[in-house]
Amino acid sequence: MDFYIDTANIDDIKKYNALGIVDGVTTNPSLIAKEGVSLEKRIKEIAEVVDGPISTEVLATDYKEMIEEARKYVTWHKNIVVKIPMTVDGMKALKILAKEGIKVNITLIFSASQALIAAKNGATYVSPFVGRLDDISEDGMGLINEIITIYSNYNFDTKVIVASVRHPRHVVDSAIMGADIATVPPAILDKLFKHPLTDKGVKAFLSDWEKVKNLQ
Ligand code: G3P
């Protein structure tokens, strides 16, 4: 299972990349907007740090403009994956870009039928948003299970990126279900490492050793 980091913050990307847990990066217009830097500059900076897929989202809503943006993005770096929303225009753009060999991540997936259509049109990745479904009392991880079953039934190559991750349980359940990737915000990556019994155990070992360390 791959872990992507779901942020455009370059300091966080460097920090978690150094821990060896970053296989790729996902960004979106909201994440880029927080950074106060141009999209192109930030994506190129990320590409210098992480050797893996970097999802870069189109801003156009019309399919012809989406295609133009996609073709421009892929000139920035070999690892660029173009992120396109799950709209009718998005599907038209996907069909054409997939034929050109451009890798596309279809985002804002909230149903299994959307994931099925995206796979049929040649998406390299789909991004179902589990947290936003949970937020409205739907079953985010239930959707992941449905998509994985459908893709397995028909041997689709499309990879599932579990997105809108809110807590470590989303990541663990993704792994149990066999999702290809979870894209995780920095604060949740921290929580994946932590357990109070680990901290307590380290403290107790050191304190016990303190009592005997001078014995000959
Ligand atoms: O990158 C897209 C997705 O992960 C957004 O998450 O927390 O805004 O629902 P969130």
PDB file of C-alpha atoms and ligand atoms in Angstrom:
ATOM      1  CA  MET A   1       0.000   0.000   0.000  1.00  0.00           C
ATOM      2  CA  ASP A   2       1.292   3.447  -0.898  1.00  0.00           C
ATOM      3  CA  PHE A   3       0.963   6.546   1.273  1.00  0.00           C
ATOM      4  CA  TYR A   4       0.615   9.902  -0.421  1.00  0.00           C
ATOM      5  CA  ILE A   5       0.741  13.148   1.518  1.00  0.00           C
ATOM      6  CA  ASP A   6      -2.314  15.357   1.013  1.00  0.00           C
ATOM      7  CA  THR A   7      -0.822  18.839   1.225  1.00  0.00           C
ATOM      8  CA  ALA A   8       0.970  21.513  -0.779  1.00  0.00           C
ATOM      9  CA  ASN A   9       3.028  22.659   2.199  1.00  0.00           C
ATOM     10  CA  ILE A  10       6.666  22.171   1.206  1.00  0.00           C
ATOM     11  CA  ASP A  11       8.008  22.027   4.780  1.00  0.00           C
ATOM     12  CA  ASP A  12       5.573  19.251   5.698  1.00  0.00           C
ATOM     13  CA  ILE A  13       6.394  17.409   2.475  1.00  0.00           C
ATOM     14  CA  LYS A  14      10.138  17.560   3.274  1.00  0.00           C
ATOM     15  CA  LYS A  15       9.549  16.483   6.903  1.00  0.00           C
ATOM     16  CA  TYR A  16       7.473  13.376   6.117  1.00  0.00           C
ATOM     17  CA  ASN A  17       9.498  12.486   3.021  1.00  0.00           C
ATOM     18  CA  ALA A  18      12.563  12.247   5.291  1.00  0.00           C
ATOM     19  CA  LEU A  19      10.673   9.648   7.373  1.00  0.00           C
ATOM     20  CA  GLY A  20      10.399   7.462   4.280  1.00  0.00           C
ATOM     21  CA  ILE A  21       6.616   7.316   4.236  1.00  0.00           C
ATOM     22  CA  VAL A  22       5.789   9.508   1.255  1.00  0.00           C
ATOM     23  CA  ASP A  23       5.239   7.643  -2.027  1.00  0.00           C
ATOM     24  CA  GLY A  24       3.499  10.556  -3.747  1.00  0.00           C
ATOM     25  CA  VAL A  25       1.687  13.856  -3.226  1.00  0.00           C
ATOM     26  CA  THR A  26      -1.865  15.034  -3.845  1.00  0.00           C
ATOM     27  CA  THR A  27      -2.777  18.699  -4.081  1.00  0.00           C
ATOM     28  CA  ASN A  28      -5.986  20.542  -4.870  1.00  0.00           C
ATOM     29  CA  PRO A  29      -6.824  24.235  -5.472  1.00  0.00           C
ATOM     30  CA  SER A  30      -7.779  24.738  -1.798  1.00  0.00           C
ATOM     31  CA  LEU A  31      -4.451  23.314  -0.584  1.00  0.00           C
ATOM     32  CA  ILE A  32      -2.436  25.394  -3.088  1.00  0.00           C
ATOM     33  CA  ALA A  33      -4.412  28.537  -2.160  1.00  0.00           C
ATOM     34  CA  LYS A  34      -3.243  28.212   1.466  1.00  0.00           C
ATOM     35  CA  GLU A  35       0.398  28.458   0.385  1.00  0.00           C
ATOM     36  CA  GLY A  36       0.558  31.920  -1.222  1.00  0.00           C
ATOM     37  CA  VAL A  37       2.705  30.701  -4.117  1.00  0.00           C
ATOM     38  CA  SER A  38       1.956  29.972  -7.778  1.00  0.00           C
ATOM     39  CA  LEU A  39       0.775  26.495  -8.726  1.00  0.00           C
ATOM     40  CA  GLU A  40       3.643  25.932 -11.168  1.00  0.00           C
ATOM     41  CA  LYS A  41       6.325  27.065  -8.704  1.00  0.00           C
ATOM     42  CA  ARG A  42       4.997  24.879  -5.885  1.00  0.00           C
ATOM     43  CA  ILE A  43       4.499  21.769  -8.019  1.00  0.00           C
ATOM     44  CA  LYS A  44       8.071  22.066  -9.348  1.00  0.00           C
ATOM     45  CA  GLU A  45       9.372  22.480  -5.772  1.00  0.00           C
ATOM     46  CA  ILE A  46       7.463  19.364  -4.681  1.00  0.00           C
ATOM     47  CA  ALA A  47       8.877  17.418  -7.638  1.00  0.00           C
ATOM     48  CA  GLU A  48      12.403  18.205  -6.435  1.00  0.00           C
ATOM     49  CA  VAL A  49      11.645  16.613  -3.050  1.00  0.00           C
ATOM     50  CA  VAL A  50       9.409  13.611  -3.771  1.00  0.00           C
ATOM     51  CA  ASP A  51      10.154  10.953  -6.360  1.00  0.00           C
ATOM     52  CA  GLY A  52       6.591   9.796  -7.000  1.00  0.00           C
ATOM     53  CA  PRO A  53       3.272  10.818  -8.548  1.00  0.00           C
ATOM     54  CA  ILE A  54       2.194  14.432  -7.886  1.00  0.00           C
ATOM     55  CA  SER A  55      -1.480  15.131  -8.486  1.00  0.00           C
ATOM     56  CA  THR A  56      -2.015  18.606  -9.916  1.00  0.00           C
ATOM     57  CA  GLU A  57      -5.609  19.723 -10.354  1.00  0.00           C
ATOM     58  CA  VAL A  58      -7.057  21.544 -13.370  1.00  0.00           C
ATOM     59  CA  LEU A  59      -8.883  24.796 -12.704  1.00  0.00           C
ATOM     60  CA  ALA A  60     -10.971  24.859 -15.885  1.00  0.00           C
ATOM     61  CA  THR A  61     -14.512  23.479 -16.039  1.00  0.00           C
ATOM     62  CA  ASP A  62     -14.743  23.204 -19.830  1.00  0.00           C
ATOM     63  CA  TYR A  63     -13.219  20.022 -21.255  1.00  0.00           C
ATOM     64  CA  LYS A  64     -11.179  21.735 -23.967  1.00  0.00           C
ATOM     65  CA  GLU A  65      -9.586  24.048 -21.406  1.00  0.00           C
ATOM     66  CA  MET A  66      -9.031  21.115 -19.023  1.00  0.00           C
ATOM     67  CA  ILE A  67      -7.122  19.361 -21.804  1.00  0.00           C
ATOM     68  CA  GLU A  68      -4.980  22.447 -22.448  1.00  0.00           C
ATOM     69  CA  GLU A  69      -4.131  22.717 -18.739  1.00  0.00           C
ATOM     70  CA  ALA A  70      -3.353  19.007 -18.535  1.00  0.00           C
ATOM     71  CA  ARG A  71      -0.988  19.128 -21.497  1.00  0.00           C
ATOM     72  CA  LYS A  72       0.765  22.137 -19.923  1.00  0.00           C
ATOM     73  CA  TYR A  73       1.088  20.500 -16.470  1.00  0.00           C
ATOM     74  CA  VAL A  74       2.759  17.368 -17.809  1.00  0.00           C
ATOM     75  CA  THR A  75       5.555  19.485 -19.312  1.00  0.00           C
ATOM     76  CA  TRP A  76       6.517  20.603 -15.768  1.00  0.00           C
ATOM     77  CA  HIS A  77       7.794  17.202 -14.605  1.00  0.00           C
ATOM     78  CA  LYS A  78       7.634  13.526 -15.571  1.00  0.00           C
ATOM     79  CA  ASN A  79       5.807  12.609 -12.326  1.00  0.00           C
ATOM     80  CA  ILE A  80       2.821  14.902 -12.835  1.00  0.00           C
ATOM     81  CA  VAL A  81      -0.598  13.254 -12.631  1.00  0.00           C
ATOM     82  CA  VAL A  82      -3.421  15.513 -13.796  1.00  0.00           C
ATOM     83  CA  LYS A  83      -6.305  15.741 -11.349  1.00  0.00           C
ATOM     84  CA  ILE A  84      -9.691  16.294 -12.965  1.00  0.00           C
ATOM     85  CA  PRO A  85     -13.086  16.505 -11.235  1.00  0.00           C
ATOM     86  CA  MET A  86     -15.779  13.896 -11.847  1.00  0.00           C
ATOM     87  CA  THR A  87     -17.974  15.970 -14.161  1.00  0.00           C
ATOM     88  CA  VAL A  88     -19.333  15.397 -17.653  1.00  0.00           C
ATOM     89  CA  ASP A  89     -16.613  17.679 -19.050  1.00  0.00           C
ATOM     90  CA  GLY A  90     -14.083  15.900 -16.846  1.00  0.00           C
ATOM     91  CA  MET A  91     -15.027  12.574 -18.444  1.00  0.00           C
ATOM     92  CA  LYS A  92     -14.698  14.001 -21.962  1.00  0.00           C
ATOM     93  CA  ALA A  93     -11.250  15.365 -21.105  1.00  0.00           C
ATOM     94  CA  LEU A  94     -10.226  12.064 -19.470  1.00  0.00           C
ATOM     95  CA  LYS A  95     -11.134  10.039 -22.551  1.00  0.00           C
ATOM     96  CA  ILE A  96      -8.880  12.168 -24.768  1.00  0.00           C
ATOM     97  CA  LEU A  97      -5.999  12.538 -22.284  1.00  0.00           C
ATOM     98  CA  ALA A  98      -5.931   8.799 -21.499  1.00  0.00           C
ATOM     99  CA  LYS A  99      -5.493   8.077 -25.222  1.00  0.00           C
ATOM    100  CA  GLU A 100      -2.498  10.442 -25.203  1.00  0.00           C
ATOM    101  CA  GLY A 101      -0.971   8.450 -22.331  1.00  0.00           C
ATOM    102  CA  ILE A 102      -1.450  11.243 -19.773  1.00  0.00           C
ATOM    103  CA  LYS A 103      -2.102   9.903 -16.273  1.00  0.00           C
ATOM    104  CA  VAL A 104      -5.334  11.252 -14.788  1.00  0.00           C
ATOM    105  CA  ASN A 105      -6.627  11.151 -11.210  1.00  0.00           C
ATOM    106  CA  ILE A 106     -10.408  11.631 -11.180  1.00  0.00           C
ATOM    107  CA  THR A 107     -11.317  13.500  -8.022  1.00  0.00           C
ATOM    108  CA  LEU A 108     -14.466  14.325  -6.052  1.00  0.00           C
ATOM    109  CA  ILE A 109     -15.732  10.742  -6.366  1.00  0.00           C
ATOM    110  CA  PHE A 110     -18.703  10.118  -4.088  1.00  0.00           C
ATOM    111  CA  SER A 111     -20.372   7.037  -5.617  1.00  0.00           C
ATOM    112  CA  ALA A 112     -19.428   3.649  -7.041  1.00  0.00           C
ATOM    113  CA  SER A 113     -21.086   4.486 -10.372  1.00  0.00           C
ATOM    114  CA  GLN A 114     -18.817   7.527 -10.730  1.00  0.00           C
ATOM    115  CA  ALA A 115     -15.783   5.325 -10.021  1.00  0.00           C
ATOM    116  CA  LEU A 116     -16.961   2.765 -12.583  1.00  0.00           C
ATOM    117  CA  ILE A 117     -17.374   5.386 -15.329  1.00  0.00           C
ATOM    118  CA  ALA A 118     -13.967   6.917 -14.545  1.00  0.00           C
ATOM    119  CA  ALA A 119     -12.303   3.499 -14.815  1.00  0.00           C
ATOM    120  CA  LYS A 120     -14.074   2.709 -18.096  1.00  0.00           C
ATOM    121  CA  ASN A 121     -12.806   6.027 -19.504  1.00  0.00           C
ATOM    122  CA  GLY A 122      -9.198   5.210 -18.650  1.00  0.00           C
ATOM    123  CA  ALA A 123      -8.512   6.918 -15.315  1.00  0.00           C
ATOM    124  CA  THR A 124      -5.159   5.922 -13.824  1.00  0.00           C
ATOM    125  CA  TYR A 125      -6.469   6.819 -10.345  1.00  0.00           C
ATOM    126  CA  VAL A 126      -9.776   7.662  -8.683  1.00  0.00           C
ATOM    127  CA  SER A 127     -10.062   9.662  -5.476  1.00  0.00           C
ATOM    128  CA  PRO A 128     -13.154   8.809  -3.408  1.00  0.00           C
ATOM    129  CA  PHE A 129     -13.591  11.303  -0.521  1.00  0.00           C
ATOM    130  CA  VAL A 130     -14.393   9.171   2.522  1.00  0.00           C
ATOM    131  CA  GLY A 131     -14.352  11.901   5.193  1.00  0.00           C
ATOM    132  CA  ARG A 132     -16.768  14.171   3.356  1.00  0.00           C
ATOM    133  CA  LEU A 133     -19.192  11.224   3.012  1.00  0.00           C
ATOM    134  CA  ASP A 134     -18.886  10.417   6.725  1.00  0.00           C
ATOM    135  CA  ASP A 135     -19.532  14.114   7.431  1.00  0.00           C
ATOM    136  CA  ILE A 136     -23.031  13.763   5.945  1.00  0.00           C
ATOM    137  CA  SER A 137     -23.741  10.435   7.704  1.00  0.00           C
ATOM    138  CA  GLU A 138     -22.907   8.314   4.656  1.00  0.00           C
ATOM    139  CA  ASP A 139     -20.463   5.389   4.746  1.00  0.00           C
ATOM    140  CA  GLY A 140     -17.132   6.532   3.260  1.00  0.00           C
ATOM    141  CA  MET A 141     -15.301   3.247   3.755  1.00  0.00           C
ATOM    142  CA  GLY A 142     -18.342   1.320   2.470  1.00  0.00           C
ATOM    143  CA  LEU A 143     -17.816   3.175  -0.816  1.00  0.00           C
ATOM    144  CA  ILE A 144     -14.154   2.079  -0.903  1.00  0.00           C
ATOM    145  CA  ASN A 145     -15.228  -1.521  -0.446  1.00  0.00           C
ATOM    146  CA  GLU A 146     -17.720  -1.241  -3.335  1.00  0.00           C
ATOM    147  CA  ILE A 147     -15.160   0.323  -5.686  1.00  0.00           C
ATOM    148  CA  ILE A 148     -12.502  -2.288  -4.889  1.00  0.00           C
ATOM    149  CA  THR A 149     -15.029  -5.087  -5.524  1.00  0.00           C
ATOM    150  CA  ILE A 150     -16.115  -3.594  -8.859  1.00  0.00           C
ATOM    151  CA  TYR A 151     -12.544  -3.024 -10.067  1.00  0.00           C
ATOM    152  CA  SER A 152     -11.599  -6.548  -9.057  1.00  0.00           C
ATOM    153  CA  ASN A 153     -14.682  -8.052 -10.812  1.00  0.00           C
ATOM    154  CA  TYR A 154     -13.607  -6.553 -14.123  1.00  0.00           C
ATOM    155  CA  ASN A 155      -9.825  -6.377 -13.693  1.00  0.00           C
ATOM    156  CA  PHE A 156      -9.668  -2.599 -14.035  1.00  0.00           C
ATOM    157  CA  ASP A 157      -6.131  -1.241 -13.629  1.00  0.00           C
ATOM    158  CA  THR A 158      -7.427   2.018 -12.125  1.00  0.00           C
ATOM    159  CA  LYS A 159      -5.927   2.555  -8.668  1.00  0.00           C
ATOM    160  CA  VAL A 160      -7.983   3.659  -5.689  1.00  0.00           C
ATOM    161  CA  ILE A 161      -6.643   6.653  -3.726  1.00  0.00           C
ATOM    162  CA  VAL A 162      -8.587   6.911  -0.468  1.00  0.00           C
ATOM    163  CA  ALA A 163      -8.924  10.693   0.025  1.00  0.00           C
ATOM    164  CA  SER A 164     -10.452  13.071   2.557  1.00  0.00           C
ATOM    165  CA  VAL A 165      -8.871  10.947   5.290  1.00  0.00           C
ATOM    166  CA  ARG A 166      -9.824  12.199   8.757  1.00  0.00           C
ATOM    167  CA  HIS A 167      -8.215   9.714  11.189  1.00  0.00           C
ATOM    168  CA  PRO A 168      -5.885   6.677  11.382  1.00  0.00           C
ATOM    169  CA  ARG A 169      -8.825   4.248  11.280  1.00  0.00           C
ATOM    170  CA  HIS A 170      -9.558   5.373   7.709  1.00  0.00           C
ATOM    171  CA  VAL A 171      -5.982   4.389   6.812  1.00  0.00           C
ATOM    172  CA  VAL A 172      -6.109   1.019   8.595  1.00  0.00           C
ATOM    173  CA  ASP A 173      -9.490   0.128   7.068  1.00  0.00           C
ATOM    174  CA  SER A 174      -8.134   1.118   3.634  1.00  0.00           C
ATOM    175  CA  ALA A 175      -5.254  -1.332   4.126  1.00  0.00           C
ATOM    176  CA  ILE A 176      -7.575  -4.124   5.304  1.00  0.00           C
ATOM    177  CA  MET A 177      -9.771  -3.601   2.237  1.00  0.00           C
ATOM    178  CA  GLY A 178      -6.732  -3.584  -0.059  1.00  0.00           C
ATOM    179  CA  ALA A 179      -6.974   0.011  -1.310  1.00  0.00           C
ATOM    180  CA  ASP A 180      -3.926   0.856  -3.434  1.00  0.00           C
ATOM    181  CA  ILE A 181      -3.200   4.216  -1.814  1.00  0.00           C
ATOM    182  CA  ALA A 182      -4.325   6.469   1.035  1.00  0.00           C
ATOM    183  CA  THR A 183      -3.580  10.156   0.748  1.00  0.00           C
ATOM    184  CA  VAL A 184      -3.110  11.436   4.252  1.00  0.00           C
ATOM    185  CA  PRO A 185      -2.883  14.987   5.664  1.00  0.00           C
ATOM    186  CA  PRO A 186       0.247  15.715   7.777  1.00  0.00           C
ATOM    187  CA  ALA A 187      -1.640  15.804  11.104  1.00  0.00           C
ATOM    188  CA  ILE A 188      -3.018  12.310  10.491  1.00  0.00           C
ATOM    189  CA  LEU A 189       0.396  10.973   9.421  1.00  0.00           C
ATOM    190  CA  ASP A 190       1.623  12.002  12.885  1.00  0.00           C
ATOM    191  CA  LYS A 191      -1.165  10.036  14.527  1.00  0.00           C
ATOM    192  CA  LEU A 192      -0.243   6.886  12.562  1.00  0.00           C
ATOM    193  CA  PHE A 193       3.065   6.741  14.449  1.00  0.00           C
ATOM    194  CA  LYS A 194       1.807   7.427  17.914  1.00  0.00           C
ATOM    195  CA  HIS A 195       0.616   5.122  20.688  1.00  0.00           C
ATOM    196  CA  PRO A 196       0.528   6.159  24.363  1.00  0.00           C
ATOM    197  CA  LEU A 197       1.719   2.695  25.445  1.00  0.00           C
ATOM    198  CA  THR A 198       4.833   3.073  23.265  1.00  0.00           C
ATOM    199  CA  ASP A 199       5.703   6.397  24.931  1.00  0.00           C
ATOM    200  CA  LYS A 200       4.934   4.958  28.372  1.00  0.00           C
ATOM    201  CA  GLY A 201       7.047   1.870  27.627  1.00  0.00           C
ATOM    202  CA  VAL A 202      10.093   3.890  26.516  1.00  0.00           C
ATOM    203  CA  LYS A 203       9.836   6.038  29.633  1.00  0.00           C
ATOM    204  CA  ALA A 204       9.629   2.976  31.929  1.00  0.00           C
ATOM    205  CA  PHE A 205      12.602   1.235  30.263  1.00  0.00           C
ATOM    206  CA  LEU A 206      14.769   4.328  30.647  1.00  0.00           C
ATOM    207  CA  SER A 207      13.721   4.900  34.239  1.00  0.00           C
ATOM    208  CA  ASP A 208      14.464   1.247  35.196  1.00  0.00           C
ATOM    209  CA  TRP A 209      17.851   1.458  33.484  1.00  0.00           C
ATOM    210  CA  GLU A 210      18.647   4.667  35.365  1.00  0.00           C
ATOM    211  CA  LYS A 211      18.486   2.688  38.651  1.00  0.00           C
ATOM    212  CA  VAL A 212      21.132   0.131  37.634  1.00  0.00           C
ATOM    213  CA  LYS A 213      23.303   1.863  35.052  1.00  0.00           C
ATOM    214  CA  ASN A 214      26.249   2.340  37.465  1.00  0.00           C
ATOM    215  CA  LEU A 215      26.419  -1.294  38.626  1.00  0.00           C
ATOM    216  CA  GLN A 216      29.784  -2.994  37.951  1.00  0.00           C
TER     217      GLN A 216
HETATM  218  O1  G3P B   1      -7.178  16.064  -1.698  1.00  0.00           O
HETATM  219  C1  G3P B   1      -8.550  15.949  -1.598  1.00  0.00           C
HETATM  220  C2  G3P B   1      -9.119  15.512  -0.272  1.00  0.00           C
HETATM  221  O2  G3P B   1      -8.250  14.680   0.392  1.00  0.00           O
HETATM  222  C3  G3P B   1      -9.729  16.614   0.524  1.00  0.00           C
HETATM  223  O3  G3P B   1      -9.944  16.299   1.865  1.00  0.00           O
HETATM  224  O4  G3P B   1     -10.342  17.017   4.188  1.00  0.00           O
HETATM  225  O5  G3P B   1     -10.845  18.600   2.301  1.00  0.00           O
HETATM  226  O6  G3P B   1     -12.280  16.601   2.697  1.00  0.00           O
HETATM  227  P1  G3P B   1     -10.898  17.183   2.796  1.00  0.00           P
END
